[in-house]
């Protein structure tokens, strides 16, 4: 799965990398502990519209929810079943975006059940582009409309299996147009695990286990023996 991430790329650099015009209300960077229900930067686009870098709430809210917590918190969507789930099956055809991050966190357990966090990035140091699905949700009480997003996940590749059995679907730069719907059909073939050598990871301090933690030290390598 993907339940926490870090974004250290400046907004202008993010816009340049993905050739997207930035909106004025993007979440500030750097943020070393991006949690569900907060705003994340996504790249939207399509065959008939220019790319935009815009904010969306992480945690897709289906249109039939009467309030944000009317059901499960949908921060992830499984690639294997996304076409079957009512919350996602229309979005996967018509509402695909890229969720931009520098890295993400996963956890393993030690012999006593303690949660050890790992920070995972691209091997080449480039920003990550997670395959995302979005949904507009309108609050029936206030009339306010939110744009909300979930990150697609798939079975982890063999290398990643030592950390977690799931991983986010990562879209390569050359495939961004296909995922966004700019380059015709065939986006389904992108819903797969990244190559074995695409990612690297290191242990980080358990401080990140708290969703209130912040600061660059959260992504620094940690040696439990030191």
PDB file of C-alpha atoms in Angstrom:
ATOM      1  CA  UNK A   1       0.000   0.000   0.000  1.00  0.00           C
ATOM      2  CA  UNK A   2       1.023   3.639   0.185  1.00  0.00           C
ATOM      3  CA  UNK A   3      -0.040   5.433   3.341  1.00  0.00           C
ATOM      4  CA  UNK A   4       2.562   8.135   3.921  1.00  0.00           C
ATOM      5  CA  UNK A   5       4.921  10.092   1.683  1.00  0.00           C
ATOM      6  CA  UNK A   6       7.396  12.951   1.508  1.00  0.00           C
ATOM      7  CA  UNK A   7       7.512  15.791  -1.001  1.00  0.00           C
ATOM      8  CA  UNK A   8      10.739  17.783  -1.158  1.00  0.00           C
ATOM      9  CA  UNK A   9      10.579  18.972  -4.779  1.00  0.00           C
ATOM     10  CA  UNK A  10       9.914  22.742  -5.088  1.00  0.00           C
ATOM     11  CA  UNK A  11       6.655  23.592  -6.848  1.00  0.00           C
ATOM     12  CA  UNK A  12       8.344  25.320  -9.781  1.00  0.00           C
ATOM     13  CA  UNK A  13      10.629  22.314 -10.332  1.00  0.00           C
ATOM     14  CA  UNK A  14       7.652  19.975 -10.106  1.00  0.00           C
ATOM     15  CA  UNK A  15       5.786  22.008 -12.714  1.00  0.00           C
ATOM     16  CA  UNK A  16       8.841  21.980 -14.988  1.00  0.00           C
ATOM     17  CA  UNK A  17       9.465  18.228 -14.722  1.00  0.00           C
ATOM     18  CA  UNK A  18       5.865  17.394 -15.596  1.00  0.00           C
ATOM     19  CA  UNK A  19       5.322  20.288 -18.021  1.00  0.00           C
ATOM     20  CA  UNK A  20       2.267  21.435 -16.065  1.00  0.00           C
ATOM     21  CA  UNK A  21       0.956  24.903 -15.228  1.00  0.00           C
ATOM     22  CA  UNK A  22       0.809  25.254 -11.418  1.00  0.00           C
ATOM     23  CA  UNK A  23      -2.282  26.482  -9.587  1.00  0.00           C
ATOM     24  CA  UNK A  24      -1.975  29.093  -6.858  1.00  0.00           C
ATOM     25  CA  UNK A  25      -3.176  26.940  -3.943  1.00  0.00           C
ATOM     26  CA  UNK A  26      -0.746  24.017  -3.956  1.00  0.00           C
ATOM     27  CA  UNK A  27       0.457  22.544  -0.649  1.00  0.00           C
ATOM     28  CA  UNK A  28       3.758  23.952   0.547  1.00  0.00           C
ATOM     29  CA  UNK A  29       6.969  22.013   0.097  1.00  0.00           C
ATOM     30  CA  UNK A  30       9.048  20.532   1.543  1.00  0.00           C
ATOM     31  CA  UNK A  31       6.773  18.285   3.581  1.00  0.00           C
ATOM     32  CA  UNK A  32       8.490  15.220   4.999  1.00  0.00           C
ATOM     33  CA  UNK A  33       5.367  13.598   6.427  1.00  0.00           C
ATOM     34  CA  UNK A  34       2.408  13.848   4.060  1.00  0.00           C
ATOM     35  CA  UNK A  35      -0.552  12.007   5.565  1.00  0.00           C
ATOM     36  CA  UNK A  36      -3.942  10.902   4.252  1.00  0.00           C
ATOM     37  CA  UNK A  37      -6.764  13.503   4.227  1.00  0.00           C
ATOM     38  CA  UNK A  38      -4.266  16.307   3.554  1.00  0.00           C
ATOM     39  CA  UNK A  39      -3.733  18.067   0.228  1.00  0.00           C
ATOM     40  CA  UNK A  40      -1.274  16.586  -2.273  1.00  0.00           C
ATOM     41  CA  UNK A  41      -0.036  17.918  -5.599  1.00  0.00           C
ATOM     42  CA  UNK A  42      -1.314  16.069  -8.652  1.00  0.00           C
ATOM     43  CA  UNK A  43      -0.786  16.456 -12.382  1.00  0.00           C
ATOM     44  CA  UNK A  44      -4.013  16.415 -14.362  1.00  0.00           C
ATOM     45  CA  UNK A  45      -4.503  16.564 -18.110  1.00  0.00           C
ATOM     46  CA  UNK A  46      -6.079  14.800 -21.034  1.00  0.00           C
ATOM     47  CA  UNK A  47      -6.502  14.702 -24.772  1.00  0.00           C
ATOM     48  CA  UNK A  48      -8.441  17.972 -24.805  1.00  0.00           C
ATOM     49  CA  UNK A  49      -6.934  19.919 -21.901  1.00  0.00           C
ATOM     50  CA  UNK A  50      -3.507  21.206 -20.915  1.00  0.00           C
ATOM     51  CA  UNK A  51      -1.664  19.757 -17.962  1.00  0.00           C
ATOM     52  CA  UNK A  52      -2.276  21.360 -14.589  1.00  0.00           C
ATOM     53  CA  UNK A  53      -0.489  20.936 -11.280  1.00  0.00           C
ATOM     54  CA  UNK A  54      -3.239  21.212  -8.708  1.00  0.00           C
ATOM     55  CA  UNK A  55      -4.091  20.187  -5.142  1.00  0.00           C
ATOM     56  CA  UNK A  56      -6.387  17.293  -4.237  1.00  0.00           C
ATOM     57  CA  UNK A  57      -7.379  15.730  -0.932  1.00  0.00           C
ATOM     58  CA  UNK A  58      -5.633  12.397  -0.439  1.00  0.00           C
ATOM     59  CA  UNK A  59      -8.465   9.983   0.212  1.00  0.00           C
ATOM     60  CA  UNK A  60     -11.049   9.538  -2.525  1.00  0.00           C
ATOM     61  CA  UNK A  61     -14.634  10.263  -1.477  1.00  0.00           C
ATOM     62  CA  UNK A  62     -17.231   8.449  -3.617  1.00  0.00           C
ATOM     63  CA  UNK A  63     -20.034  10.678  -4.876  1.00  0.00           C
ATOM     64  CA  UNK A  64     -22.643   8.795  -2.827  1.00  0.00           C
ATOM     65  CA  UNK A  65     -20.991   9.579   0.536  1.00  0.00           C
ATOM     66  CA  UNK A  66     -23.064  12.085   2.517  1.00  0.00           C
ATOM     67  CA  UNK A  67     -20.019  13.105   4.560  1.00  0.00           C
ATOM     68  CA  UNK A  68     -16.258  12.487   4.190  1.00  0.00           C
ATOM     69  CA  UNK A  69     -16.228   9.690   6.771  1.00  0.00           C
ATOM     70  CA  UNK A  70     -19.393   7.988   5.542  1.00  0.00           C
ATOM     71  CA  UNK A  71     -17.380   4.882   4.713  1.00  0.00           C
ATOM     72  CA  UNK A  72     -13.808   3.556   4.469  1.00  0.00           C
ATOM     73  CA  UNK A  73     -10.956   6.004   3.893  1.00  0.00           C
ATOM     74  CA  UNK A  74      -9.994   5.235   0.289  1.00  0.00           C
ATOM     75  CA  UNK A  75      -6.376   6.344   0.078  1.00  0.00           C
ATOM     76  CA  UNK A  76      -5.409   3.424  -2.191  1.00  0.00           C
ATOM     77  CA  UNK A  77      -7.073   1.475  -4.996  1.00  0.00           C
ATOM     78  CA  UNK A  78      -5.925  -2.038  -5.887  1.00  0.00           C
ATOM     79  CA  UNK A  79      -4.981  -2.262  -9.575  1.00  0.00           C
ATOM     80  CA  UNK A  80      -6.181  -5.872  -9.727  1.00  0.00           C
ATOM     81  CA  UNK A  81      -9.788  -4.981  -8.792  1.00  0.00           C
ATOM     82  CA  UNK A  82     -10.106  -1.305  -9.737  1.00  0.00           C
ATOM     83  CA  UNK A  83     -12.411  -2.066 -12.681  1.00  0.00           C
ATOM     84  CA  UNK A  84     -14.826  -3.914 -10.396  1.00  0.00           C
ATOM     85  CA  UNK A  85     -15.142  -1.430  -7.543  1.00  0.00           C
ATOM     86  CA  UNK A  86     -17.973   1.134  -7.816  1.00  0.00           C
ATOM     87  CA  UNK A  87     -15.824   3.823  -6.198  1.00  0.00           C
ATOM     88  CA  UNK A  88     -13.117   3.535  -8.865  1.00  0.00           C
ATOM     89  CA  UNK A  89     -14.381   1.931 -12.081  1.00  0.00           C
ATOM     90  CA  UNK A  90     -15.495   5.150 -13.796  1.00  0.00           C
ATOM     91  CA  UNK A  91     -12.436   7.083 -12.571  1.00  0.00           C
ATOM     92  CA  UNK A  92      -9.995   4.587 -14.061  1.00  0.00           C
ATOM     93  CA  UNK A  93     -11.483   5.299 -17.495  1.00  0.00           C
ATOM     94  CA  UNK A  94     -11.990   9.060 -17.297  1.00  0.00           C
ATOM     95  CA  UNK A  95     -10.284  10.630 -14.271  1.00  0.00           C
ATOM     96  CA  UNK A  96      -6.631   9.634 -14.087  1.00  0.00           C
ATOM     97  CA  UNK A  97      -3.932  11.834 -12.540  1.00  0.00           C
ATOM     98  CA  UNK A  98      -0.345  11.605 -11.351  1.00  0.00           C
ATOM     99  CA  UNK A  99       0.364  12.087  -7.647  1.00  0.00           C
ATOM    100  CA  UNK A 100       3.806  13.662  -7.241  1.00  0.00           C
ATOM    101  CA  UNK A 101       6.149  12.667  -4.407  1.00  0.00           C
ATOM    102  CA  UNK A 102       9.844  12.448  -3.616  1.00  0.00           C
ATOM    103  CA  UNK A 103       9.520   9.232  -1.661  1.00  0.00           C
ATOM    104  CA  UNK A 104       7.164   7.141   0.439  1.00  0.00           C
ATOM    105  CA  UNK A 105       7.309   5.195   3.685  1.00  0.00           C
ATOM    106  CA  UNK A 106       6.623   1.553   4.454  1.00  0.00           C
ATOM    107  CA  UNK A 107       7.021  -0.426   7.674  1.00  0.00           C
ATOM    108  CA  UNK A 108       8.369  -3.782   8.748  1.00  0.00           C
ATOM    109  CA  UNK A 109       8.038  -5.346  12.209  1.00  0.00           C
ATOM    110  CA  UNK A 110      10.871  -6.345  14.482  1.00  0.00           C
ATOM    111  CA  UNK A 111      10.929  -9.485  16.625  1.00  0.00           C
ATOM    112  CA  UNK A 112       8.927  -7.726  19.347  1.00  0.00           C
ATOM    113  CA  UNK A 113       6.290  -6.328  17.015  1.00  0.00           C
ATOM    114  CA  UNK A 114       7.739  -2.816  16.849  1.00  0.00           C
ATOM    115  CA  UNK A 115       7.189  -0.921  13.602  1.00  0.00           C
ATOM    116  CA  UNK A 116      10.400  -0.029  11.744  1.00  0.00           C
ATOM    117  CA  UNK A 117       9.949   2.602   9.016  1.00  0.00           C
ATOM    118  CA  UNK A 118      11.718   2.642   5.653  1.00  0.00           C
ATOM    119  CA  UNK A 119      11.994   5.537   3.214  1.00  0.00           C
ATOM    120  CA  UNK A 120      11.717   4.548  -0.447  1.00  0.00           C
ATOM    121  CA  UNK A 121      12.745   6.676  -3.439  1.00  0.00           C
ATOM    122  CA  UNK A 122      13.613   6.290  -7.079  1.00  0.00           C
ATOM    123  CA  UNK A 123      17.109   4.946  -7.690  1.00  0.00           C
ATOM    124  CA  UNK A 124      17.797   7.795 -10.133  1.00  0.00           C
ATOM    125  CA  UNK A 125      16.654  10.494  -7.678  1.00  0.00           C
ATOM    126  CA  UNK A 126      13.876  11.784  -9.945  1.00  0.00           C
ATOM    127  CA  UNK A 127      10.430  12.655  -8.541  1.00  0.00           C
ATOM    128  CA  UNK A 128       7.968   9.798  -8.251  1.00  0.00           C
ATOM    129  CA  UNK A 129       4.730   9.896 -10.233  1.00  0.00           C
ATOM    130  CA  UNK A 130       2.123   7.610  -8.678  1.00  0.00           C
ATOM    131  CA  UNK A 131      -0.853   6.557 -10.784  1.00  0.00           C
ATOM    132  CA  UNK A 132      -3.899   8.198  -9.234  1.00  0.00           C
ATOM    133  CA  UNK A 133      -7.677   8.295  -9.669  1.00  0.00           C
ATOM    134  CA  UNK A 134      -9.757  11.303  -8.712  1.00  0.00           C
ATOM    135  CA  UNK A 135     -13.343  12.062  -7.826  1.00  0.00           C
ATOM    136  CA  UNK A 136     -15.175  15.333  -7.240  1.00  0.00           C
ATOM    137  CA  UNK A 137     -17.338  15.230  -4.109  1.00  0.00           C
ATOM    138  CA  UNK A 138     -19.861  17.891  -3.128  1.00  0.00           C
ATOM    139  CA  UNK A 139     -20.811  18.386   0.503  1.00  0.00           C
ATOM    140  CA  UNK A 140     -24.619  18.200   0.583  1.00  0.00           C
ATOM    141  CA  UNK A 141     -24.746  20.584   3.560  1.00  0.00           C
ATOM    142  CA  UNK A 142     -22.437  23.358   2.378  1.00  0.00           C
ATOM    143  CA  UNK A 143     -22.364  22.861  -1.384  1.00  0.00           C
ATOM    144  CA  UNK A 144     -18.562  22.936  -1.292  1.00  0.00           C
ATOM    145  CA  UNK A 145     -16.885  20.684  -3.879  1.00  0.00           C
ATOM    146  CA  UNK A 146     -13.676  18.813  -3.093  1.00  0.00           C
ATOM    147  CA  UNK A 147     -11.378  17.109  -5.549  1.00  0.00           C
ATOM    148  CA  UNK A 148     -10.188  13.870  -3.948  1.00  0.00           C
ATOM    149  CA  UNK A 149      -7.657  11.247  -5.039  1.00  0.00           C
ATOM    150  CA  UNK A 150      -6.572   7.659  -4.405  1.00  0.00           C
ATOM    151  CA  UNK A 151      -3.227   6.085  -5.345  1.00  0.00           C
ATOM    152  CA  UNK A 152      -3.208   2.846  -7.303  1.00  0.00           C
ATOM    153  CA  UNK A 153      -1.244  -0.033  -5.794  1.00  0.00           C
ATOM    154  CA  UNK A 154      -0.173  -3.401  -7.119  1.00  0.00           C
ATOM    155  CA  UNK A 155       1.674  -6.506  -5.936  1.00  0.00           C
ATOM    156  CA  UNK A 156       5.251  -5.588  -5.038  1.00  0.00           C
ATOM    157  CA  UNK A 157       8.138  -6.671  -7.230  1.00  0.00           C
ATOM    158  CA  UNK A 158      10.556  -9.239  -5.819  1.00  0.00           C
ATOM    159  CA  UNK A 159      12.980  -6.644  -4.467  1.00  0.00           C
ATOM    160  CA  UNK A 160      10.256  -4.658  -2.713  1.00  0.00           C
ATOM    161  CA  UNK A 161       8.747  -7.805  -1.181  1.00  0.00           C
ATOM    162  CA  UNK A 162      11.339  -7.668   1.605  1.00  0.00           C
ATOM    163  CA  UNK A 163       9.704  -4.427   2.803  1.00  0.00           C
ATOM    164  CA  UNK A 164       6.030  -4.837   1.868  1.00  0.00           C
ATOM    165  CA  UNK A 165       3.858  -7.065  -0.318  1.00  0.00           C
ATOM    166  CA  UNK A 166       2.220  -4.064  -2.030  1.00  0.00           C
ATOM    167  CA  UNK A 167       3.647  -0.999  -3.746  1.00  0.00           C
ATOM    168  CA  UNK A 168       2.260   2.077  -5.498  1.00  0.00           C
ATOM    169  CA  UNK A 169       1.958   1.988  -9.276  1.00  0.00           C
ATOM    170  CA  UNK A 170       4.780   4.220 -10.512  1.00  0.00           C
ATOM    171  CA  UNK A 171       4.438   5.855 -13.922  1.00  0.00           C
ATOM    172  CA  UNK A 172       7.634   6.513 -15.854  1.00  0.00           C
ATOM    173  CA  UNK A 173       8.157   9.944 -17.404  1.00  0.00           C
ATOM    174  CA  UNK A 174       7.764   8.563 -20.927  1.00  0.00           C
ATOM    175  CA  UNK A 175       4.373   7.079 -19.994  1.00  0.00           C
ATOM    176  CA  UNK A 176       2.844  10.096 -18.238  1.00  0.00           C
ATOM    177  CA  UNK A 177       0.938  11.166 -21.345  1.00  0.00           C
ATOM    178  CA  UNK A 178      -0.546   7.702 -21.731  1.00  0.00           C
ATOM    179  CA  UNK A 179      -1.739   7.596 -18.123  1.00  0.00           C
ATOM    180  CA  UNK A 180      -3.253  11.080 -18.367  1.00  0.00           C
ATOM    181  CA  UNK A 181      -5.133  10.182 -21.544  1.00  0.00           C
ATOM    182  CA  UNK A 182      -3.077  12.413 -23.830  1.00  0.00           C
ATOM    183  CA  UNK A 183      -1.622   9.575 -25.895  1.00  0.00           C
ATOM    184  CA  UNK A 184      -4.613   7.420 -26.758  1.00  0.00           C
ATOM    185  CA  UNK A 185      -5.694   4.183 -25.127  1.00  0.00           C
ATOM    186  CA  UNK A 186      -3.638   1.545 -23.342  1.00  0.00           C
ATOM    187  CA  UNK A 187      -3.190   3.022 -19.860  1.00  0.00           C
ATOM    188  CA  UNK A 188      -4.158  -0.327 -18.303  1.00  0.00           C
ATOM    189  CA  UNK A 189      -0.782  -1.778 -19.239  1.00  0.00           C
ATOM    190  CA  UNK A 190       0.870   0.717 -16.871  1.00  0.00           C
ATOM    191  CA  UNK A 191      -0.863  -0.775 -13.819  1.00  0.00           C
ATOM    192  CA  UNK A 192       2.047  -3.008 -12.863  1.00  0.00           C
ATOM    193  CA  UNK A 193       4.978  -3.115 -10.472  1.00  0.00           C
ATOM    194  CA  UNK A 194       8.040  -1.008 -11.140  1.00  0.00           C
ATOM    195  CA  UNK A 195      11.178  -2.783 -12.411  1.00  0.00           C
ATOM    196  CA  UNK A 196      13.360  -4.480  -9.788  1.00  0.00           C
ATOM    197  CA  UNK A 197      16.064  -1.818  -9.997  1.00  0.00           C
ATOM    198  CA  UNK A 198      13.780   1.236 -10.064  1.00  0.00           C
ATOM    199  CA  UNK A 199      13.727   1.947  -6.317  1.00  0.00           C
ATOM    200  CA  UNK A 200      16.072   2.123  -3.354  1.00  0.00           C
ATOM    201  CA  UNK A 201      15.339   2.370   0.371  1.00  0.00           C
ATOM    202  CA  UNK A 202      16.876   2.850   3.800  1.00  0.00           C
ATOM    203  CA  UNK A 203      15.780   2.637   7.412  1.00  0.00           C
ATOM    204  CA  UNK A 204      14.666   5.856   9.050  1.00  0.00           C
ATOM    205  CA  UNK A 205      13.963   6.758  12.644  1.00  0.00           C
ATOM    206  CA  UNK A 206      10.715   5.666  14.299  1.00  0.00           C
ATOM    207  CA  UNK A 207       9.892   9.325  14.825  1.00  0.00           C
ATOM    208  CA  UNK A 208       8.012   9.191  11.522  1.00  0.00           C
ATOM    209  CA  UNK A 209       5.599   6.690  13.054  1.00  0.00           C
ATOM    210  CA  UNK A 210       3.795   9.738  14.422  1.00  0.00           C
ATOM    211  CA  UNK A 211       1.717  11.620  11.879  1.00  0.00           C
ATOM    212  CA  UNK A 212       2.602  14.807  13.767  1.00  0.00           C
ATOM    213  CA  UNK A 213       6.343  14.475  13.181  1.00  0.00           C
ATOM    214  CA  UNK A 214       8.038  16.871  10.775  1.00  0.00           C
ATOM    215  CA  UNK A 215      11.449  17.930   9.516  1.00  0.00           C
ATOM    216  CA  UNK A 216      14.141  16.683   7.148  1.00  0.00           C
ATOM    217  CA  UNK A 217      15.537  14.299   9.744  1.00  0.00           C
ATOM    218  CA  UNK A 218      12.554  12.016   9.058  1.00  0.00           C
ATOM    219  CA  UNK A 219      14.079  10.851   5.759  1.00  0.00           C
ATOM    220  CA  UNK A 220      17.688  10.608   6.923  1.00  0.00           C
ATOM    221  CA  UNK A 221      19.258   7.113   7.158  1.00  0.00           C
ATOM    222  CA  UNK A 222      19.002   5.581  10.611  1.00  0.00           C
ATOM    223  CA  UNK A 223      21.250   2.860  12.006  1.00  0.00           C
ATOM    224  CA  UNK A 224      19.498   1.034  14.870  1.00  0.00           C
ATOM    225  CA  UNK A 225      22.854  -0.339  16.018  1.00  0.00           C
ATOM    226  CA  UNK A 226      24.480   3.060  16.522  1.00  0.00           C
TER     227      UNK A 226
END
